[in-house]
Short mmCIF file of N, CA and C in Angstrom, two decimals:
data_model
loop_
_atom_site.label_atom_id
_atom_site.label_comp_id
_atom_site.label_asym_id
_atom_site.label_seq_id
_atom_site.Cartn_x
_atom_site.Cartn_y
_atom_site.Cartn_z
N UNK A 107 152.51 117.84 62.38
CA UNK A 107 151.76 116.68 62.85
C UNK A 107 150.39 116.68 62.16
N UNK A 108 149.92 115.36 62.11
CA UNK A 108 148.62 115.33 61.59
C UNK A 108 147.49 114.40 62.21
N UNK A 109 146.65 114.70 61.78
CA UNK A 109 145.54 114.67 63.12
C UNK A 109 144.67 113.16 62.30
N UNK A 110 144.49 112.15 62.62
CA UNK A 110 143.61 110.71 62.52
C UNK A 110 142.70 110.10 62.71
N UNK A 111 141.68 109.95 62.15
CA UNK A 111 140.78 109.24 63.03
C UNK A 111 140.30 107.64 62.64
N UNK A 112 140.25 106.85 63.81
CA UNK A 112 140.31 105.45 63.34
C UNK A 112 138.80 104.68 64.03
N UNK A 113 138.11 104.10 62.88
CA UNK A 113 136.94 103.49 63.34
C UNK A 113 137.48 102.09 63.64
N UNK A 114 137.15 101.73 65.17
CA UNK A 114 137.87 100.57 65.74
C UNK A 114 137.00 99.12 65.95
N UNK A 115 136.60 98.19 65.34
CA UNK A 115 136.35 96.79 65.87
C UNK A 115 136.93 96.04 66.64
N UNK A 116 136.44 95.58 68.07
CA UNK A 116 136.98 94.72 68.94
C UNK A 116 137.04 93.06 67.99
N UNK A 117 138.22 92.68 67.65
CA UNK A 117 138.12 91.37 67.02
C UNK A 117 138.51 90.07 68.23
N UNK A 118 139.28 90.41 69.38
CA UNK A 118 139.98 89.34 70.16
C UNK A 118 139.06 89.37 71.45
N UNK A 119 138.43 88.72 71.68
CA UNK A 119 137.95 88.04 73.16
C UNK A 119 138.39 88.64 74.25
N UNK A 120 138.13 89.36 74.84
CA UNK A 120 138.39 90.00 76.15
C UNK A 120 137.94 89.72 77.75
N UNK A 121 138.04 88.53 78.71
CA UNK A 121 137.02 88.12 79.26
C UNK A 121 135.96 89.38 80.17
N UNK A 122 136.71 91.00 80.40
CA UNK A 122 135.52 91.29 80.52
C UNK A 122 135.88 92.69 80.30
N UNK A 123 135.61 93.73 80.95
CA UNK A 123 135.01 95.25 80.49
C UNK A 123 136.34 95.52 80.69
N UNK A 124 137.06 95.48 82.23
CA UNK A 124 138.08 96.01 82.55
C UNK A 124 139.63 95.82 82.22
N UNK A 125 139.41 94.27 81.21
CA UNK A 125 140.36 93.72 80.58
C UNK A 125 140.49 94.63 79.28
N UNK A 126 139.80 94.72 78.78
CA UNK A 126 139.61 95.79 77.53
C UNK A 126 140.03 97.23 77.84
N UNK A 127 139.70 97.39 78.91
CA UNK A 127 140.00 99.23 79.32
C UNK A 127 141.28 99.36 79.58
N UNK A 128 142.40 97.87 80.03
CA UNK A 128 143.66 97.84 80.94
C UNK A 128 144.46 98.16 79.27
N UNK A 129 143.91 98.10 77.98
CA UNK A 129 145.18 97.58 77.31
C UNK A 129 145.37 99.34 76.52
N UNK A 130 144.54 100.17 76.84
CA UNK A 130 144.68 101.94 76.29
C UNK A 130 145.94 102.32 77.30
N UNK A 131 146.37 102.28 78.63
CA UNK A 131 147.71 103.14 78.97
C UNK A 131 148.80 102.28 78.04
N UNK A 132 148.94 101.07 77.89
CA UNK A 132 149.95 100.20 77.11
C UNK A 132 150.05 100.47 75.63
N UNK A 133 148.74 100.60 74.87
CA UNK A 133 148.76 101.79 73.58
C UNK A 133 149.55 102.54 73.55
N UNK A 134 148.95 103.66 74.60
CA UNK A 134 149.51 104.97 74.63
C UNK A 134 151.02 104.84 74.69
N UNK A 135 151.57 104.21 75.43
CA UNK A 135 153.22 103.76 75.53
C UNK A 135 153.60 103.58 74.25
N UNK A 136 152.88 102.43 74.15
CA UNK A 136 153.53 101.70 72.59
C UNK A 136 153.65 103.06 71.26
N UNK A 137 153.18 103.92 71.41
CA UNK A 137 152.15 104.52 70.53
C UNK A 137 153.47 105.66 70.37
N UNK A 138 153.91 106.43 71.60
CA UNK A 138 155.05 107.18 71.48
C UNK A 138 156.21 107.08 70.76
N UNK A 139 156.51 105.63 70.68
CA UNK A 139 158.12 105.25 70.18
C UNK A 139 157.91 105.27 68.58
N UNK A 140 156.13 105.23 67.98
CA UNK A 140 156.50 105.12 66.56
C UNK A 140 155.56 106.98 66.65
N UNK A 141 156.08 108.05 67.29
CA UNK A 141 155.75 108.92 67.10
C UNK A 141 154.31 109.81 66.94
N UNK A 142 153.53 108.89 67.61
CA UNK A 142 152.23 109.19 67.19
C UNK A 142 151.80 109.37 69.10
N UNK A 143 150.28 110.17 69.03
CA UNK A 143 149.92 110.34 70.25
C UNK A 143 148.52 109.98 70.13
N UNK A 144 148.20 108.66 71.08
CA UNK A 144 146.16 108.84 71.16
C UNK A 144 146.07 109.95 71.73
N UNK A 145 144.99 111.02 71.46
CA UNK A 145 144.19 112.11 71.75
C UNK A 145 143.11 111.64 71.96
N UNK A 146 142.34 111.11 71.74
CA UNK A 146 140.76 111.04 71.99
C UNK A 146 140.51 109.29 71.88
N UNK A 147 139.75 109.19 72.68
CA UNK A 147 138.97 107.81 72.48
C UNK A 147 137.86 107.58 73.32
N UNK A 148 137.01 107.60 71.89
CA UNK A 148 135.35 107.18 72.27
C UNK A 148 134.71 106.15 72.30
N UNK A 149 134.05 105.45 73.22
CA UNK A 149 132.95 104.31 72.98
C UNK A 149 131.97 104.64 71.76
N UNK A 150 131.92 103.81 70.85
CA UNK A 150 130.35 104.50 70.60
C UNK A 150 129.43 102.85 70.34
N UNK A 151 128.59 103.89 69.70
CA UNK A 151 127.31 102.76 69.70
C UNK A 151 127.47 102.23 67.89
N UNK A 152 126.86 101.18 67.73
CA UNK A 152 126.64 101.14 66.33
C UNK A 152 127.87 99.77 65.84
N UNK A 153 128.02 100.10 64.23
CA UNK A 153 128.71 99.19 63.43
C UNK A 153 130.61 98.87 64.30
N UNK A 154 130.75 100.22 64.69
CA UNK A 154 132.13 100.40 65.28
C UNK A 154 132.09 100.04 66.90
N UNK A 155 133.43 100.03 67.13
CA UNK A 155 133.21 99.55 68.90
C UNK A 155 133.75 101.26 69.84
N UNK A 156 134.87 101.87 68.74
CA UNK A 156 135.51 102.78 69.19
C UNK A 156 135.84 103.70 68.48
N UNK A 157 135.96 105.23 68.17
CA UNK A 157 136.49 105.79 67.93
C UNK A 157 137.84 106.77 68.61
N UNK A 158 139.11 106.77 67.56
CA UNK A 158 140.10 106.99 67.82
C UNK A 158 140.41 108.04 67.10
N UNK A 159 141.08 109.44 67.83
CA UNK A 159 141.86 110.51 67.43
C UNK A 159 143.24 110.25 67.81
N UNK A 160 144.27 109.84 66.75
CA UNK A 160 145.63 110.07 67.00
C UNK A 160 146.60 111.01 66.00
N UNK A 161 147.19 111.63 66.95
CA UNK A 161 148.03 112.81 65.99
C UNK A 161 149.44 112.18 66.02
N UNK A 162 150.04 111.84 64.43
CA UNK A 162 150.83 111.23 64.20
C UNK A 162 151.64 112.41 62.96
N UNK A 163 153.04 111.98 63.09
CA UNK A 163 154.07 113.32 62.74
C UNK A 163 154.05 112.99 61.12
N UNK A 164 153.67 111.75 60.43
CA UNK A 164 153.47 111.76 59.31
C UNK A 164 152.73 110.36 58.72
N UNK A 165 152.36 109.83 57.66
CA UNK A 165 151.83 108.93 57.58
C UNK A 165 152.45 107.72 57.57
N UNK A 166 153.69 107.50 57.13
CA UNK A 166 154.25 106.44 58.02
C UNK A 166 154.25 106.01 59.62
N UNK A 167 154.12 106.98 60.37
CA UNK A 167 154.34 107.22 61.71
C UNK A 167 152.81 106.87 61.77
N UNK A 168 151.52 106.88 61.42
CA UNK A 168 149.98 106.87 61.02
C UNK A 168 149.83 105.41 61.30
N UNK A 169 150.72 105.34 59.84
CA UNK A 169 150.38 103.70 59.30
C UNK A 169 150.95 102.61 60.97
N UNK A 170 152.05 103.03 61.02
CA UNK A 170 152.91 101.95 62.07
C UNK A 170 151.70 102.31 63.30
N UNK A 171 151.20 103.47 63.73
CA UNK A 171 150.32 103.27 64.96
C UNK A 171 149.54 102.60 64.53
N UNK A 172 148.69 102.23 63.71
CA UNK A 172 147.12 101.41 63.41
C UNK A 172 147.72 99.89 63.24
N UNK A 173 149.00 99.64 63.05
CA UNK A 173 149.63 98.19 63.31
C UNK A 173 149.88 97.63 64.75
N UNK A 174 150.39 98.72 65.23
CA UNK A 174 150.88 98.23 66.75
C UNK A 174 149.28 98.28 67.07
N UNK A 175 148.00 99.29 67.01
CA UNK A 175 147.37 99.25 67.58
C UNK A 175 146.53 97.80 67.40
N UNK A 176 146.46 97.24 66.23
CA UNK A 176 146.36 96.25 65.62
C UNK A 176 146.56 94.75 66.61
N UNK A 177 147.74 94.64 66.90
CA UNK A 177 148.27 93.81 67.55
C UNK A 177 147.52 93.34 68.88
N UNK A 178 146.87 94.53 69.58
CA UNK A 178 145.76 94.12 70.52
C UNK A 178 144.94 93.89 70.13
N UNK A 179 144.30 93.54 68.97
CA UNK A 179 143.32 92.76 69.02
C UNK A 179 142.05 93.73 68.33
N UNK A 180 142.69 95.11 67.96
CA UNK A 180 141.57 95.34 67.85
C UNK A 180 141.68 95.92 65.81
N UNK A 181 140.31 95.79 65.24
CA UNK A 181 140.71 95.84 63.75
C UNK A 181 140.18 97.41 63.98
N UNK A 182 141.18 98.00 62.64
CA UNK A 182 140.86 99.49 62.30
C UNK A 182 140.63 99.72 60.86
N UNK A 183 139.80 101.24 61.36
CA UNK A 183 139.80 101.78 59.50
C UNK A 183 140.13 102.76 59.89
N UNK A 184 141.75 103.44 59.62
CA UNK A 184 141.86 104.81 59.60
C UNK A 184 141.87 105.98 58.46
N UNK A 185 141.68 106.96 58.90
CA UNK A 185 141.25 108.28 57.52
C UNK A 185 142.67 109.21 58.45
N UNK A 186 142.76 109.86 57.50
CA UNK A 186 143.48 111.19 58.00
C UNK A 186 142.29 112.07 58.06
N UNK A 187 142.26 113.31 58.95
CA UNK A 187 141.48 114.39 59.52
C UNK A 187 141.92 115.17 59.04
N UNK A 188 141.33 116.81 58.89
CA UNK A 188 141.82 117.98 58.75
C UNK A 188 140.54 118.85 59.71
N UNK A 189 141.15 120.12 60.49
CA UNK A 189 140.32 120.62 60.85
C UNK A 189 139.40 121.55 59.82
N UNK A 190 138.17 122.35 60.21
CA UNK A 190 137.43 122.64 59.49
C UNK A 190 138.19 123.97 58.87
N UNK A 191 138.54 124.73 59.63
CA UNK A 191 139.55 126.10 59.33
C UNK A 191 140.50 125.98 58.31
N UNK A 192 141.49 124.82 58.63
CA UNK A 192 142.19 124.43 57.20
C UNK A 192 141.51 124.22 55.91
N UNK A 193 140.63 123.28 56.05
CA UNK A 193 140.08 122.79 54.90
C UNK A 193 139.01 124.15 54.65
N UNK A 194 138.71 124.73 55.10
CA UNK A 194 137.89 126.38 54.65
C UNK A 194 139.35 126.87 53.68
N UNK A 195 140.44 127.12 54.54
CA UNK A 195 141.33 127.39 53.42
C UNK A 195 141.66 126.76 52.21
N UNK A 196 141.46 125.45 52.46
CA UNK A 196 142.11 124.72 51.01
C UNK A 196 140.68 125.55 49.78
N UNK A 197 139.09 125.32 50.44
CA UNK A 197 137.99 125.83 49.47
C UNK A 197 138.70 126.95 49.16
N UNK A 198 138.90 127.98 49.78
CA UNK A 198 139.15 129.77 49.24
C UNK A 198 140.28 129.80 48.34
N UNK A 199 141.34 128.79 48.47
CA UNK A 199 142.39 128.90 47.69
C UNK A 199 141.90 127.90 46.03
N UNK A 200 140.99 127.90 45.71
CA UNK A 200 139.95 127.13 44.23
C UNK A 200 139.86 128.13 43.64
#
């Protein structure tokens, strides 16, 4: 599995806070059948509305979550992640 992170823009009209908060358990559903799992999701402040950690079994499985996630309304930029320990290994192995 591999680990994601997606900088999220609210693009669709939501009439209010709790309408927006109702549509993350329906994600998470949706989110299983193309193999992928939300792990983390942050409010933040700034250019983005949200940040998203999802661990998805490969990048097809990546790509199809940031579509379905898509579909609510909200626009993404996703990166693939690596933790710091791995990527210490990829440096030592240069």
């Amino acid at each position: 599995m591999s680990k994601y992170a997606s900088l999220v823009t609210i693009e669709q009209n939501y009439q209010n806070v709790q309408e927006l908060a109702s549509i993350w358990g329906d994600i998470r559903n949706e989110l299983e059948t193309h193999e992928a799992t939300l792990e983390e999701t942050y409010a933040i402040l700034g250019e983005y509305d949200f940040l998203l950690v999802i661990d998805a079994e490969d990048r097809d499985s990546a790509y199809q979550a940031s579509l379905c996630i898509e579909r609510y309304g909200l626009d993404m930029q996703t990166m693939e992640i690596i933790p710091m320990d791995e990527f210490a290994n990829l440096v030592n192995d240069l």
